[in-house]
């Protein structure tokens, strides 16, 4: 079961996670979802990685969303439980205490795009197609898509995609801020690894706390957001890495952060 989601440790502290079901466009079967949850749970406590990359096997699909063949056989109750599970997987991914990037190597549709939206960054291969096309199946995005997309690109653009069930290409996705970068397919891996290079110069606890401050602060009034920011800041104040940052500055050398 876990083989459908492969976790590899790569150089530069990168955990590389691949949905390995290319023959079904990496669709989210129950087994894939289980694998995604297990991977997220193990990465949560893994202090050796500085960046988590999520991608799909093959050249065609990042992830084509919910497994529509499994779905056809389900009762309403089972379908409800399955949507809960997709939402749970997205939430686990969105709460990982280190940066995550979706390396979108092909189509990212429905639950596949919802998963990419649960990541911090999205890099798309030029041929990728993205969409929350659920209204074309008589449903709506149910694993965070309506909420995360509108927060990311604004309500008007989110409505274009969601209400019309539109599929857009990577260039358009970049124009509206849905993806951070568009690259040639053969460049996708290198583009993700470049993020790891940048993160090598950043203190891991700072990065985790900055992520938490942004994610928890986005939905609350600003005074509460400022309190959240301050609480996150206070955690960094007592770290060894903060002292190392100051020492390195004084000694005019790059810092050697240890995540402590
Ligand atoms: N669930 C289950 N199987 C899927 C799937 C999904 N979401 N998406 C694709 N597949 C399967 C196809 O059924 C096909 O299997 P088969 O060879 O047994 O027939 C295989 O993956 C290849 O897909 P195919 O449609 O032949 O490839 P394509 O390149 O012509 O099109 C897609 C690829 C992804 C554009 C197209 O399959 C598609 O639109 N899928 C549905 C996506 C969707 O609506 N997702 C939202 C779910 S909420």
CSV table of C-alpha atoms and ligand atoms in Angstrom, one decimal:
chain,number,residue,atom,x,y,z
A,1,UNK,CA,0.0,0.0,0.0
A,2,UNK,CA,2.7,2.5,1.1
A,3,UNK,CA,4.5,1.8,-2.2
A,4,UNK,CA,2.0,4.0,-4.0
A,5,UNK,CA,3.6,6.9,-2.2
A,6,UNK,CA,7.4,6.8,-2.3
A,7,UNK,CA,9.5,8.9,0.1
A,8,UNK,CA,13.1,9.3,-0.8
A,9,UNK,CA,15.8,11.2,1.0
A,10,UNK,CA,17.8,13.2,-1.4
A,11,UNK,CA,20.8,15.5,-1.1
A,12,UNK,CA,20.5,18.9,0.5
A,13,UNK,CA,18.0,17.7,3.1
A,14,UNK,CA,15.2,17.2,0.6
A,15,UNK,CA,12.5,14.6,1.2
A,16,UNK,CA,11.2,13.7,-2.3
A,17,UNK,CA,7.7,12.3,-2.2
A,18,UNK,CA,6.2,10.7,-5.3
A,19,UNK,CA,2.6,9.5,-5.9
A,20,UNK,CA,3.5,6.4,-7.9
A,21,UNK,CA,0.4,5.5,-9.8
A,22,UNK,CA,1.1,6.8,-13.3
A,23,UNK,CA,-1.2,4.3,-15.0
A,24,UNK,CA,-4.2,6.0,-13.3
A,25,UNK,CA,-2.8,9.5,-13.7
A,26,UNK,CA,-1.8,9.3,-10.0
A,27,UNK,CA,-5.4,9.5,-8.9
A,28,UNK,CA,-6.2,9.5,-5.2
A,29,UNK,CA,-7.3,5.9,-4.5
A,30,UNK,CA,-7.8,4.9,-0.9
A,31,UNK,CA,-4.4,3.3,-0.9
A,32,UNK,CA,-2.7,6.5,-2.3
A,33,UNK,CA,-4.5,8.6,0.4
A,34,UNK,CA,-3.4,6.3,3.1
A,35,UNK,CA,0.2,6.5,1.8
A,36,UNK,CA,0.0,10.3,1.7
A,37,UNK,CA,-1.2,10.4,5.3
A,38,UNK,CA,1.5,8.0,6.4
A,39,UNK,CA,4.2,10.0,4.6
A,40,UNK,CA,3.0,13.3,6.1
A,41,UNK,CA,3.0,11.8,9.6
A,42,UNK,CA,6.5,10.5,9.3
A,43,UNK,CA,7.8,13.7,7.8
A,44,UNK,CA,6.2,15.7,10.6
A,45,UNK,CA,8.8,14.5,13.1
A,46,UNK,CA,11.7,14.1,10.7
A,47,UNK,CA,14.1,16.9,11.5
A,48,UNK,CA,16.6,15.8,8.9
A,49,UNK,CA,14.8,17.4,6.0
A,50,UNK,CA,14.7,21.1,5.1
A,51,UNK,CA,12.3,20.8,2.2
A,52,UNK,CA,9.6,18.4,1.2
A,53,UNK,CA,8.8,18.0,-2.5
A,54,UNK,CA,5.6,16.3,-3.6
A,55,UNK,CA,5.3,15.2,-7.2
A,56,UNK,CA,3.6,12.6,-9.4
A,57,UNK,CA,5.2,9.7,-11.3
A,58,UNK,CA,5.4,9.9,-15.1
A,59,UNK,CA,5.2,12.8,-17.4
A,60,UNK,CA,1.5,13.2,-17.7
A,61,UNK,CA,0.0,13.8,-14.3
A,62,UNK,CA,0.8,15.3,-10.9
A,63,UNK,CA,-2.5,14.0,-9.7
A,64,UNK,CA,-5.9,13.7,-11.5
A,65,UNK,CA,-7.8,14.0,-8.3
A,66,UNK,CA,-10.2,11.6,-6.6
A,67,UNK,CA,-10.2,8.1,-8.0
A,68,UNK,CA,-13.4,8.3,-10.0
A,69,UNK,CA,-13.5,4.6,-10.7
A,70,UNK,CA,-13.5,3.8,-7.0
A,71,UNK,CA,-16.0,6.6,-6.4
A,72,UNK,CA,-18.6,5.1,-8.8
A,73,UNK,CA,-18.9,2.0,-6.6
A,74,UNK,CA,-19.3,4.0,-3.3
A,75,UNK,CA,-22.4,4.7,-1.3
A,76,UNK,CA,-23.1,8.3,-0.3
A,77,UNK,CA,-21.7,7.5,3.1
A,78,UNK,CA,-18.6,6.0,1.7
A,79,UNK,CA,-18.1,9.0,-0.6
A,80,UNK,CA,-18.5,11.4,2.3
A,81,UNK,CA,-15.9,9.5,4.3
A,82,UNK,CA,-13.6,9.6,1.2
A,83,UNK,CA,-13.9,13.3,0.9
A,84,UNK,CA,-13.1,13.6,4.6
A,85,UNK,CA,-10.0,11.5,4.0
A,86,UNK,CA,-8.8,13.7,1.1
A,87,UNK,CA,-9.4,16.7,3.3
A,88,UNK,CA,-7.5,15.1,6.1
A,89,UNK,CA,-4.5,14.3,3.9
A,90,UNK,CA,-4.5,17.9,2.6
A,91,UNK,CA,-4.6,19.2,6.2
A,92,UNK,CA,-1.7,17.0,7.3
A,93,UNK,CA,0.3,18.3,4.3
A,94,UNK,CA,-0.5,21.9,4.9
A,95,UNK,CA,0.6,21.6,8.6
A,96,UNK,CA,4.0,20.1,8.0
A,97,UNK,CA,6.4,22.1,10.1
A,98,UNK,CA,8.8,22.6,7.1
A,99,UNK,CA,8.4,24.1,3.7
A,100,UNK,CA,6.7,22.0,1.1
A,101,UNK,CA,6.6,22.4,-2.7
A,102,UNK,CA,4.3,20.7,-5.2
A,103,UNK,CA,6.4,19.9,-8.3
A,104,UNK,CA,3.5,19.9,-10.8
A,105,UNK,CA,4.7,17.6,-13.6
A,106,UNK,CA,1.4,17.3,-15.4
A,107,UNK,CA,-2.3,17.6,-14.8
A,108,UNK,CA,-3.4,18.7,-11.3
A,109,UNK,CA,-7.1,18.4,-11.2
A,110,UNK,CA,-9.7,18.3,-8.5
A,111,UNK,CA,-8.2,16.8,-5.4
A,112,UNK,CA,-4.8,16.8,-7.1
A,113,UNK,CA,-4.9,20.6,-7.2
A,114,UNK,CA,-6.3,20.7,-3.7
A,115,UNK,CA,-3.2,18.8,-2.6
A,116,UNK,CA,-0.9,21.2,-4.4
A,117,UNK,CA,-2.8,24.1,-2.7
A,118,UNK,CA,-1.9,22.5,0.6
A,119,UNK,CA,1.8,23.0,-0.2
A,120,UNK,CA,3.7,26.2,0.4
A,121,UNK,CA,5.0,26.6,-3.1
A,122,UNK,CA,4.0,25.3,-6.5
A,123,UNK,CA,6.3,24.9,-9.4
A,124,UNK,CA,4.7,23.8,-12.6
A,125,UNK,CA,6.1,22.2,-15.8
A,126,UNK,CA,5.1,24.1,-18.9
A,127,UNK,CA,2.7,21.5,-20.1
A,128,UNK,CA,0.8,21.2,-16.8
A,129,UNK,CA,-2.9,21.8,-16.7
A,130,UNK,CA,-4.6,22.9,-13.5
A,131,UNK,CA,-8.2,23.1,-12.4
A,132,UNK,CA,-10.8,22.5,-9.8
A,133,UNK,CA,-13.2,20.9,-12.2
A,134,UNK,CA,-15.6,19.3,-9.7
A,135,UNK,CA,-18.7,21.3,-10.9
A,136,UNK,CA,-18.4,19.3,-14.1
A,137,UNK,CA,-18.9,16.2,-12.1
A,138,UNK,CA,-21.9,17.4,-10.2
A,139,UNK,CA,-20.0,18.1,-7.0
A,140,UNK,CA,-17.8,20.9,-5.6
A,141,UNK,CA,-14.2,20.9,-4.3
A,142,UNK,CA,-14.5,19.4,-0.9
A,143,UNK,CA,-11.0,19.1,0.4
A,144,UNK,CA,-10.2,22.7,0.9
A,145,UNK,CA,-10.1,23.9,-2.7
A,146,UNK,CA,-12.7,26.6,-2.5
A,147,UNK,CA,-11.0,28.0,0.6
A,148,UNK,CA,-7.3,27.7,-0.2
A,149,UNK,CA,-7.7,28.8,-3.8
A,150,UNK,CA,-9.6,32.0,-3.0
A,151,UNK,CA,-7.1,32.9,-0.3
A,152,UNK,CA,-4.3,32.4,-2.7
A,153,UNK,CA,-5.5,34.1,-5.9
A,154,UNK,CA,-8.5,36.2,-4.7
A,155,UNK,CA,-12.2,35.6,-4.9
A,156,UNK,CA,-12.9,36.7,-8.4
A,157,UNK,CA,-10.2,34.5,-10.0
A,158,UNK,CA,-11.1,31.5,-7.7
A,159,UNK,CA,-14.7,31.9,-8.9
A,160,UNK,CA,-13.6,31.8,-12.5
A,161,UNK,CA,-11.9,28.5,-11.9
A,162,UNK,CA,-14.3,26.9,-9.5
A,163,UNK,CA,-17.7,28.0,-10.8
A,164,UNK,CA,-16.8,27.5,-14.4
A,165,UNK,CA,-14.8,24.3,-13.7
A,166,UNK,CA,-12.1,25.8,-15.9
A,167,UNK,CA,-8.8,24.1,-16.7
A,168,UNK,CA,-5.9,26.5,-17.1
A,169,UNK,CA,-2.4,26.0,-18.4
A,170,UNK,CA,0.8,26.7,-16.3
A,171,UNK,CA,1.4,30.1,-17.8
A,172,UNK,CA,-2.0,31.3,-16.9
A,173,UNK,CA,-1.7,29.7,-13.4
A,174,UNK,CA,1.5,31.7,-13.0
A,175,UNK,CA,-0.2,35.0,-14.1
A,176,UNK,CA,-2.8,34.7,-11.5
A,177,UNK,CA,-0.4,33.7,-8.7
A,178,UNK,CA,-1.5,30.1,-8.5
A,179,UNK,CA,2.0,28.8,-9.2
A,180,UNK,CA,5.2,30.4,-8.2
A,181,UNK,CA,7.2,29.4,-11.2
A,182,UNK,CA,6.9,27.7,-14.6
A,183,UNK,CA,9.7,25.7,-16.0
A,184,UNK,CA,10.5,23.3,-18.8
A,185,UNK,CA,9.6,19.7,-17.7
A,186,UNK,CA,13.2,18.6,-17.6
A,187,UNK,CA,13.9,21.6,-15.3
A,188,UNK,CA,11.3,20.8,-12.7
A,189,UNK,CA,13.6,18.8,-10.4
A,190,UNK,CA,16.4,21.3,-10.6
A,191,UNK,CA,13.9,24.2,-9.8
A,192,UNK,CA,12.7,22.3,-6.7
A,193,UNK,CA,16.3,21.7,-5.6
A,194,UNK,CA,17.1,25.4,-6.0
A,195,UNK,CA,14.7,26.1,-3.2
A,196,UNK,CA,16.7,23.7,-1.0
A,197,UNK,CA,19.8,25.7,-1.9
A,198,UNK,CA,18.1,28.9,-0.7
A,199,UNK,CA,16.8,27.2,2.5
A,200,UNK,CA,20.3,26.0,3.3
A,201,UNK,CA,21.0,29.6,4.4
A,202,UNK,CA,17.9,29.9,6.6
A,203,UNK,CA,17.5,28.7,10.2
A,204,UNK,CA,15.0,25.7,10.2
A,205,UNK,CA,13.1,26.8,13.3
A,206,UNK,CA,12.8,30.3,11.9
A,207,UNK,CA,11.4,28.9,8.6
A,208,UNK,CA,8.9,26.7,10.5
A,209,UNK,CA,7.7,29.5,12.7
A,210,UNK,CA,7.4,32.0,9.9
A,211,UNK,CA,5.3,29.5,8.0
A,212,UNK,CA,3.1,29.0,11.1
A,213,UNK,CA,2.8,32.8,11.6
A,214,UNK,CA,1.6,33.3,8.0
A,215,UNK,CA,-0.7,30.3,7.9
A,216,UNK,CA,-2.4,30.9,11.3
A,217,UNK,CA,-2.5,34.6,10.9
A,218,UNK,CA,-4.2,34.7,7.5
A,219,UNK,CA,-7.7,34.1,8.7
A,220,UNK,CA,-7.9,36.2,11.9
A,221,UNK,CA,-8.1,39.9,12.5
A,222,UNK,CA,-4.8,41.6,12.4
A,223,UNK,CA,-4.4,42.2,16.1
A,224,UNK,CA,-4.8,38.5,16.7
A,225,UNK,CA,-2.4,37.8,13.7
A,226,UNK,CA,0.2,40.1,15.3
A,227,UNK,CA,-0.1,38.1,18.6
A,228,UNK,CA,0.4,34.9,16.7
A,229,UNK,CA,3.5,36.4,14.9
A,230,UNK,CA,4.9,37.5,18.3
A,231,UNK,CA,4.4,34.1,19.8
A,232,UNK,CA,6.2,32.5,16.9
A,233,UNK,CA,9.0,35.2,17.1
A,234,UNK,CA,9.4,34.4,20.8
A,235,UNK,CA,10.2,30.8,20.0
A,236,UNK,CA,13.1,31.8,17.8
A,237,UNK,CA,14.5,34.1,20.5
A,238,UNK,CA,15.6,31.3,22.7
A,239,UNK,CA,17.2,29.2,19.9
A,240,UNK,CA,20.9,28.5,19.5
A,241,UNK,CA,20.5,29.3,15.9
A,242,UNK,CA,19.7,32.9,16.8
A,243,UNK,CA,23.0,33.2,18.6
A,244,UNK,CA,24.8,31.6,15.7
A,245,UNK,CA,23.2,34.1,13.3
A,246,UNK,CA,24.5,37.0,15.3
A,247,UNK,CA,27.9,35.4,15.8
A,248,UNK,CA,28.2,34.7,12.1
A,249,UNK,CA,27.3,38.2,11.2
A,250,UNK,CA,29.9,39.6,13.6
A,251,UNK,CA,32.5,37.2,12.2
A,252,UNK,CA,31.6,38.0,8.6
A,253,UNK,CA,31.0,34.3,7.7
A,254,UNK,CA,27.9,32.3,6.7
A,255,UNK,CA,25.9,30.9,9.6
A,256,UNK,CA,26.0,27.2,10.4
A,257,UNK,CA,22.4,26.6,11.6
A,258,UNK,CA,21.6,23.4,13.4
A,259,UNK,CA,17.9,23.7,14.0
A,260,UNK,CA,18.3,24.1,17.7
B,1,LIG,N1,-9.7,8.5,-11.3
B,1,LIG,C1,-9.5,7.2,-11.7
B,1,LIG,N2,-8.8,7.0,-12.9
B,1,LIG,C2,-8.4,8.0,-13.6
B,1,LIG,C3,-8.6,9.3,-13.2
B,1,LIG,C4,-9.3,9.5,-12.0
B,1,LIG,N3,-9.5,10.8,-11.5
B,1,LIG,N4,-8.1,10.1,-14.2
B,1,LIG,C5,-7.6,9.3,-15.1
B,1,LIG,N5,-7.8,8.0,-14.8
B,1,LIG,C6,-7.4,6.9,-15.6
B,1,LIG,C7,-8.3,6.7,-16.8
B,1,LIG,O1,-9.5,6.2,-16.5
B,1,LIG,C8,-7.4,5.9,-17.7
B,1,LIG,O2,-7.5,4.5,-17.2
B,1,LIG,P1,-7.8,3.3,-18.3
B,1,LIG,O3,-6.5,3.3,-19.1
B,1,LIG,O4,-8.0,2.1,-17.4
B,1,LIG,O5,-8.9,3.7,-19.1
B,1,LIG,C9,-6.0,6.3,-17.3
B,1,LIG,O6,-6.1,7.0,-16.1
B,1,LIG,C10,-5.4,7.3,-18.3
B,1,LIG,O7,-6.4,8.4,-18.5
B,1,LIG,P2,-6.9,8.9,-19.9
B,1,LIG,O8,-8.1,9.6,-19.7
B,1,LIG,O9,-6.9,7.8,-20.9
B,1,LIG,O10,-5.7,9.9,-20.3
B,1,LIG,P3,-5.8,11.3,-21.0
B,1,LIG,O11,-4.3,11.7,-21.2
B,1,LIG,O12,-6.6,11.2,-22.2
B,1,LIG,O13,-6.5,12.3,-20.0
B,1,LIG,C11,-7.0,13.3,-17.9
B,1,LIG,C12,-6.0,12.5,-18.7
B,1,LIG,C13,-6.4,13.4,-16.5
B,1,LIG,C14,-7.1,14.7,-18.5
B,1,LIG,C15,-8.4,12.6,-17.9
B,1,LIG,O14,-8.2,11.3,-17.6
B,1,LIG,C16,-9.4,13.2,-16.9
B,1,LIG,O15,-10.0,14.2,-17.2
B,1,LIG,N6,-9.5,12.6,-15.7
B,1,LIG,C17,-10.5,13.0,-14.8
B,1,LIG,C18,-9.9,14.2,-14.0
B,1,LIG,C19,-10.9,14.8,-13.1
B,1,LIG,O16,-12.0,15.2,-13.4
B,1,LIG,N7,-10.6,14.9,-11.8
B,1,LIG,C20,-11.4,15.6,-10.8
B,1,LIG,C21,-11.8,14.6,-9.8
B,1,LIG,S1,-12.8,15.4,-8.6
